[in-house]
Amino acid sequence: TYGFLYNWQSANEACPDGWHLPSVDDWNELINYLGGEDIAGGKLKETGTLHWKSPNEGASNESEFTCLPGGFYNSTTGHFQLLTQNAIFWTSTPIDTITASLFTLNYANSTVTSTLNHKESKLSVRCLKD
């Protein structure tokens, strides 16, 4: 239902020919198109609480992205976390040899947040057509 989770190296190899893992710039272009980081998350999230924890604040799926909250696998603790609460997507943009950039959407608000994580953590991937 929520898709596969990938470490950063696998995420960069996951997209089929003619598609690529979006960069930070690609994500920012989408977020800006949807009205900015404060409201874009709601426009990306699937509506309702079938897959998202309640209240799934601001979810309209206006973009038809139908984002689902697959959570992540924490490579440090060895546990899956935040299923139904957060959708966390790798970008192709590395920060350094250990970390890379990602974007997060949360059940409790309409924002899209950019942060970083250890490259060995396993997160969701959405490919972008070339």
XYZ file of N, CA, C and O in Angstrom:
520
model
N 0.815 -1.205 0.000
C 0.000 0.000 0.000
C 0.849 1.256 0.000
O 0.572 2.197 -0.723
N 1.885 1.282 0.829
C 2.690 2.489 0.997
C 3.944 2.503 0.121
O 4.682 3.471 0.129
N 4.181 1.460 -0.621
C 5.342 1.397 -1.495
C 6.573 0.879 -0.776
O 6.554 0.560 0.401
N 7.671 0.814 -1.491
C 8.936 0.345 -0.953
C 9.698 1.491 -0.294
O 9.453 2.662 -0.595
N 10.632 1.134 0.555
C 11.532 2.104 1.175
C 12.947 1.795 0.704
O 13.336 0.633 0.605
N 13.712 2.840 0.426
C 15.033 2.701 -0.175
C 16.074 3.479 0.605
O 15.795 4.589 1.057
N 17.293 2.923 0.710
C 18.385 3.763 1.185
C 18.736 4.723 0.040
O 18.247 4.572 -1.071
N 19.582 5.709 0.324
C 19.818 6.762 -0.660
C 20.443 6.228 -1.952
O 20.038 6.621 -3.045
N 21.407 5.336 -1.839
C 22.034 4.781 -3.044
C 21.006 4.040 -3.887
O 20.935 4.227 -5.102
N 20.201 3.198 -3.272
C 19.168 2.461 -4.008
C 18.120 3.396 -4.590
O 17.598 3.156 -5.679
N 17.808 4.465 -3.865
C 16.839 5.451 -4.357
C 17.312 6.063 -5.666
O 16.521 6.284 -6.588
N 18.600 6.312 -5.777
C 19.163 6.907 -6.983
C 19.188 5.935 -8.159
O 19.395 6.350 -9.296
N 18.967 4.656 -7.891
C 18.944 3.636 -8.932
C 17.540 3.088 -9.187
O 17.352 2.251 -10.064
N 16.558 3.562 -8.431
C 15.216 2.976 -8.458
C 14.359 3.396 -9.648
O 13.478 2.651 -10.065
N 14.589 4.557 -10.184
C 13.732 5.078 -11.246
C 14.032 4.393 -12.575
O 15.191 4.183 -12.926
N 12.989 4.067 -13.326
C 13.196 3.414 -14.633
C 13.759 4.394 -15.671
O 13.786 5.607 -15.447
N 14.190 3.863 -16.800
C 14.696 4.698 -17.897
C 13.655 5.757 -18.244
O 12.458 5.460 -18.305
N 14.134 6.973 -18.468
C 13.244 8.076 -18.799
C 12.704 8.810 -17.583
O 11.916 9.739 -17.719
N 13.123 8.387 -16.401
C 12.690 8.995 -15.138
C 13.924 9.211 -14.270
O 14.956 8.580 -14.477
N 13.816 10.092 -13.271
C 14.936 10.305 -12.353
C 14.428 10.666 -10.966
O 13.281 11.090 -10.788
N 15.305 10.474 -9.990
C 15.014 10.877 -8.620
C 15.091 12.398 -8.564
O 16.099 12.980 -8.951
N 14.037 13.075 -8.112
C 14.045 14.542 -8.092
C 15.119 15.111 -7.174
O 15.406 14.555 -6.111
N 15.665 16.234 -7.578
C 16.635 16.971 -6.765
C 15.882 17.904 -5.807
O 14.656 18.056 -5.901
N 16.620 18.567 -4.939
C 16.027 19.593 -4.075
C 15.387 20.676 -4.945
O 14.277 21.139 -4.667
N 16.054 21.069 -6.018
C 15.502 22.094 -6.914
C 14.192 21.637 -7.551
O 13.253 22.428 -7.686
N 14.112 20.368 -7.954
C 12.869 19.837 -8.527
C 11.732 19.919 -7.512
O 10.620 20.340 -7.839
N 11.991 19.481 -6.279
C 10.975 19.539 -5.221
C 10.564 20.975 -4.940
O 9.375 21.273 -4.804
N 11.536 21.871 -4.869
C 11.208 23.276 -4.593
C 10.365 23.879 -5.708
O 9.464 24.685 -5.437
N 10.619 23.487 -6.952
C 9.795 23.972 -8.056
C 8.346 23.519 -7.887
O 7.407 24.310 -8.074
N 8.139 22.264 -7.519
C 6.793 21.746 -7.281
C 6.135 22.474 -6.115
O 4.979 22.906 -6.206
N 6.852 22.616 -5.025
C 6.313 23.275 -3.833
C 5.922 24.721 -4.138
O 4.832 25.180 -3.748
N 6.758 25.434 -4.841
C 6.443 26.818 -5.207
C 5.236 26.889 -6.132
O 4.384 27.767 -5.988
N 5.153 25.974 -7.076
C 4.007 25.918 -7.994
C 2.701 25.723 -7.220
O 1.659 26.270 -7.584
N 2.769 24.946 -6.140
C 1.575 24.651 -5.348
C 1.292 25.699 -4.269
O 0.397 25.507 -3.454
N 2.053 26.788 -4.256
C 1.732 27.883 -3.345
C 2.661 28.057 -2.173
O 2.397 28.868 -1.290
N 3.725 27.262 -2.097
C 4.707 27.415 -1.032
C 4.647 26.307 -0.005
O 3.691 25.536 0.064
N 5.702 26.252 0.813
C 5.864 25.127 1.751
C 4.781 25.056 2.817
O 4.536 23.990 3.380
N 4.101 26.164 3.110
C 3.076 26.143 4.159
C 1.786 25.449 3.744
O 1.044 24.977 4.605
N 1.509 25.375 2.443
C 0.251 24.771 1.987
C 0.429 23.628 0.988
O -0.510 22.877 0.742
N 1.603 23.496 0.418
C 1.812 22.487 -0.629
C 1.584 21.063 -0.130
O 1.093 20.211 -0.877
N 1.922 20.786 1.114
C 1.744 19.439 1.647
C 0.310 18.961 1.563
O 0.044 17.821 1.180
N -0.627 19.832 1.903
C -2.036 19.469 1.823
C -2.469 19.158 0.410
O -3.274 18.257 0.172
N -1.923 19.888 -0.547
C -2.272 19.680 -1.951
C -1.655 18.406 -2.512
O -2.083 17.910 -3.557
N -0.655 17.853 -1.824
C 0.011 16.629 -2.257
C -0.538 15.373 -1.580
O -0.442 14.274 -2.123
N -1.131 15.526 -0.396
C -1.551 14.369 0.401
C -2.899 13.795 -0.030
O -3.827 14.539 -0.351
N -2.983 12.468 0.015
C -4.257 11.781 -0.158
C -5.221 12.302 0.898
O -4.835 12.530 2.050
N -6.482 12.481 0.534
C -7.478 12.949 1.492
C -7.927 11.812 2.411
O -7.735 10.644 2.111
N -8.535 12.200 3.524
C -9.116 11.233 4.443
C -8.096 10.594 5.371
O -6.924 10.976 5.408
N -8.584 9.594 6.111
C -7.748 8.936 7.114
C -7.682 7.419 6.928
O -7.387 6.697 7.862
N -7.949 6.961 5.712
C -7.792 5.533 5.437
C -6.334 5.127 5.601
O -6.029 4.085 6.188
N -5.405 5.959 5.102
C -3.978 5.665 5.196
C -3.238 6.630 6.117
O -2.201 6.284 6.662
N -3.755 7.851 6.237
C -3.129 8.871 7.089
C -3.745 8.865 8.476
O -4.957 8.712 8.621
N -2.914 9.079 9.485
C -3.395 9.263 10.853
C -4.261 10.521 10.894
O -3.984 11.503 10.212
N -5.317 10.488 11.703
C -6.178 11.649 11.879
C -5.429 12.744 12.626
O -4.646 12.437 13.519
N -5.543 14.003 12.227
C -6.607 14.573 11.395
C -6.267 14.713 9.918
O -7.102 15.173 9.152
N -5.055 14.367 9.484
C -4.606 14.577 8.107
C -4.931 16.002 7.674
O -5.582 16.255 6.653
N -4.448 16.911 8.452
C -4.735 18.340 8.333
C -4.452 18.905 6.937
O -3.382 18.698 6.384
N -5.443 19.586 6.381
C -5.290 20.315 5.129
C -5.223 19.473 3.876
O -5.031 20.005 2.786
N -5.394 18.162 3.978
C -5.258 17.287 2.807
C -6.380 17.534 1.801
O -7.557 17.409 2.121
N -5.997 17.884 0.567
C -6.975 18.091 -0.507
C -6.639 17.264 -1.744
O -7.489 17.074 -2.598
N -5.394 16.826 -1.860
C -4.888 16.115 -3.041
C -5.185 16.883 -4.328
O -5.355 16.302 -5.390
N -5.238 18.192 -4.225
C -5.510 19.056 -5.368
C -4.548 18.797 -6.532
O -4.911 18.933 -7.697
N -3.343 18.379 -6.234
C -2.328 18.122 -7.260
C -2.462 16.740 -7.907
O -1.806 16.459 -8.896
N -3.262 15.865 -7.299
C -3.421 14.469 -7.704
C -2.137 13.658 -7.541
O -1.945 12.630 -8.169
N -1.272 14.104 -6.660
C -0.037 13.401 -6.310
C -0.339 12.168 -5.455
O 0.366 11.178 -5.485
N -1.403 12.242 -4.660
C -1.883 11.166 -3.791
C -0.775 10.602 -2.903
O -0.513 9.399 -2.868
N -0.133 11.482 -2.197
C 0.962 11.117 -1.304
C 0.455 10.245 -0.153
O -0.556 10.557 0.477
N 1.165 9.153 0.113
C 0.840 8.246 1.217
C 1.963 8.257 2.249
O 3.135 8.400 1.899
N 1.618 8.057 3.527
C 2.585 8.143 4.621
C 3.294 6.827 4.912
O 2.937 6.083 5.832
N 4.347 6.533 4.168
C 5.071 5.276 4.330
C 6.052 5.241 5.480
O 6.667 4.208 5.741
N 6.219 6.380 6.187
C 7.167 6.409 7.297
C 8.589 6.194 6.805
O 8.925 6.543 5.677
N 9.418 5.587 7.652
C 10.802 5.319 7.258
C 11.390 4.210 8.103
O 10.844 3.831 9.133
N 12.507 3.673 7.627
C 13.280 2.686 8.387
C 14.495 3.410 8.936
O 15.306 3.944 8.177
N 14.614 3.438 10.248
C 15.720 4.112 10.922
C 16.914 3.171 10.982
O 16.890 2.177 11.699
N 17.957 3.483 10.226
C 19.133 2.610 10.164
C 19.912 2.599 11.473
O 20.640 1.655 11.749
N 19.750 3.624 12.275
C 20.457 3.684 13.554
C 19.819 2.764 14.589
O 20.509 2.030 15.293
N 18.483 2.780 14.667
C 17.789 1.967 15.672
C 17.354 0.612 15.136
O 17.042 -0.292 15.907
N 17.289 0.478 13.799
C 16.823 -0.768 13.210
C 15.318 -0.946 13.301
O 14.823 -2.066 13.271
N 14.572 0.168 13.380
C 13.114 0.102 13.511
C 12.419 0.898 12.406
O 12.922 1.924 11.960
N 11.227 0.422 12.028
C 10.349 1.191 11.149
C 9.611 2.192 12.011
O 9.176 1.866 13.119
N 9.455 3.412 11.495
C 8.830 4.461 12.290
C 7.916 5.331 11.430
O 8.130 5.473 10.219
N 6.917 5.908 12.067
C 6.046 6.957 11.530
C 5.124 6.520 10.396
O 4.600 7.359 9.660
N 4.879 5.211 10.233
C 3.901 4.743 9.262
C 2.552 5.370 9.616
O 2.183 5.414 10.784
N 1.839 5.873 8.646
C 0.562 6.599 8.713
C 0.714 8.042 9.198
O -0.245 8.792 9.168
N 1.910 8.439 9.616
C 2.111 9.789 10.137
C 2.914 10.695 9.204
O 2.632 11.885 9.111
N 3.938 10.157 8.545
C 4.809 10.969 7.707
C 5.070 10.289 6.364
O 5.249 9.074 6.300
N 5.130 11.116 5.331
C 5.634 10.699 4.030
C 6.994 11.368 3.884
O 7.102 12.588 4.030
N 8.020 10.579 3.647
C 9.385 11.104 3.611
C 10.048 10.635 2.322
O 10.200 9.432 2.091
N 10.444 11.597 1.484
C 10.955 11.293 0.152
C 12.410 11.723 -0.001
O 12.762 12.870 0.274
N 13.238 10.797 -0.480
C 14.616 11.135 -0.822
C 14.651 12.116 -1.981
O 13.800 12.088 -2.859
N 15.697 12.925 -2.010
C 16.047 13.682 -3.197
C 17.376 13.112 -3.708
O 18.050 12.359 -2.996
N 17.763 13.510 -4.888
C 19.054 13.082 -5.436
C 20.201 13.945 -4.908
O 21.355 13.692 -5.251
N 19.883 14.919 -4.077
C 20.866 15.901 -3.623
C 21.592 15.434 -2.364
O 21.003 15.380 -1.286
N 22.898 15.119 -2.488
C 23.662 14.742 -1.295
C 24.038 15.990 -0.489
O 24.185 17.078 -1.049
N 24.184 15.819 0.806
C 24.681 16.891 1.670
C 26.181 16.696 1.880
O 26.968 17.609 1.751
N 26.556 15.465 2.208
C 27.961 15.101 2.391
C 28.070 13.592 2.178
O 27.153 12.992 1.613
N 29.139 12.968 2.618
C 29.314 11.527 2.381
C 28.365 10.675 3.218
O 28.139 9.512 2.888
N 27.772 11.240 4.260
C 26.927 10.474 5.172
C 25.448 10.793 5.032
O 24.597 9.934 5.241
N 25.098 12.034 4.673
C 23.701 12.460 4.655
C 23.266 12.978 3.292
O 24.081 13.363 2.467
N 21.946 12.976 3.088
C 21.347 13.505 1.863
C 20.056 14.230 2.230
O 19.486 14.031 3.303
N 19.595 15.036 1.300
C 18.409 15.852 1.500
C 17.137 15.049 1.255
O 17.100 14.127 0.447
N 16.074 15.448 1.941
C 14.774 14.809 1.798
C 13.671 15.821 2.043
O 13.922 16.920 2.536
N 12.440 15.437 1.709
C 11.257 16.253 1.986
C 10.250 15.417 2.754
O 10.058 14.241 2.459
N 9.599 16.055 3.742
C 8.658 15.370 4.628
C 7.300 16.052 4.611
O 7.217 17.274 4.649
N 6.254 15.233 4.617
C 4.883 15.694 4.805
C 4.350 14.992 6.040
O 4.670 13.820 6.281
N 3.504 15.678 6.815
C 3.049 15.166 8.105
C 1.525 15.216 8.199
O 0.900 16.105 7.635
N 0.956 14.272 8.945
C -0.497 14.177 9.115
C -1.098 15.380 9.844
O -2.282 15.679 9.694
N -0.309 16.099 10.629
C -0.832 17.140 11.514
C -0.829 18.538 10.896
O -1.273 19.486 11.536
N -0.321 18.671 9.650
C -0.278 19.999 9.043
C -0.212 19.897 7.517
O -0.166 18.802 6.968
N -0.193 21.047 6.866
C -0.179 21.117 5.398
C 1.180 21.468 4.833
O 1.300 21.771 3.649
N 2.208 21.457 5.653
C 3.523 21.907 5.202
C 4.323 20.794 4.524
O 4.045 19.616 4.690
N 5.308 21.219 3.768
C 6.339 20.325 3.235
C 7.641 20.847 3.810
O 7.970 22.019 3.658
N 8.378 19.981 4.489
C 9.592 20.381 5.176
C 10.807 19.723 4.537
O 10.795 18.517 4.266
N 11.844 20.503 4.321
C 13.098 19.976 3.807
C 14.057 19.754 4.966
O 14.182 20.600 5.848
N 14.703 18.607 4.973
C 15.688 18.295 6.011
C 16.693 17.308 5.422
O 16.804 17.163 4.218
N 17.427 16.622 6.277
C 18.400 15.635 5.821
C 18.343 14.413 6.713
O 17.777 14.447 7.796
N 18.922 13.330 6.228
C 18.959 12.094 6.999
C 20.166 11.284 6.556
O 20.748 11.516 5.491
N 20.511 10.311 7.382
C 21.595 9.380 7.083
C 21.244 8.603 5.823
O 20.115 8.126 5.669
N 22.178 8.468 4.913
C 21.943 7.812 3.628
C 21.539 6.344 3.755
O 20.989 5.772 2.818
N 21.821 5.718 4.898
C 21.447 4.318 5.084
C 20.004 4.152 5.551
O 19.468 3.050 5.509
N 19.365 5.223 6.013
C 17.944 5.146 6.354
C 17.164 4.825 5.099
O 17.605 5.117 3.980
N 16.006 4.231 5.269
C 15.191 3.847 4.116
C 13.929 4.698 4.085
O 13.163 4.722 5.048
N 13.770 5.398 2.955
C 12.671 6.335 2.767
C 11.934 6.026 1.465
O 12.380 5.209 0.670
N 10.850 6.745 1.240
C 10.072 6.600 0.012
C 10.756 7.330 -1.150
O 11.606 8.180 -0.955
N 10.308 6.976 -2.348
C 10.819 7.571 -3.580
C 9.640 7.900 -4.489
O 8.714 7.103 -4.601
N 9.662 9.062 -5.096
C 8.752 9.404 -6.197
C 9.627 9.838 -7.345
O 10.437 10.743 -7.200
N 9.500 9.178 -8.480
C 10.317 9.483 -9.645
C 9.670 10.594 -10.473
O 8.458 10.750 -10.478
N 10.524 11.344 -11.156
C 10.089 12.453 -11.999
C 10.448 12.131 -13.448
O 11.570 11.718 -13.740
N 9.489 12.319 -14.336
C 9.723 12.029 -15.755
C 10.711 13.026 -16.325
O 10.621 14.222 -16.068
N 11.694 12.513 -17.096
C 12.714 13.373 -17.723
C 12.086 14.339 -18.709
O 11.041 14.125 -19.251
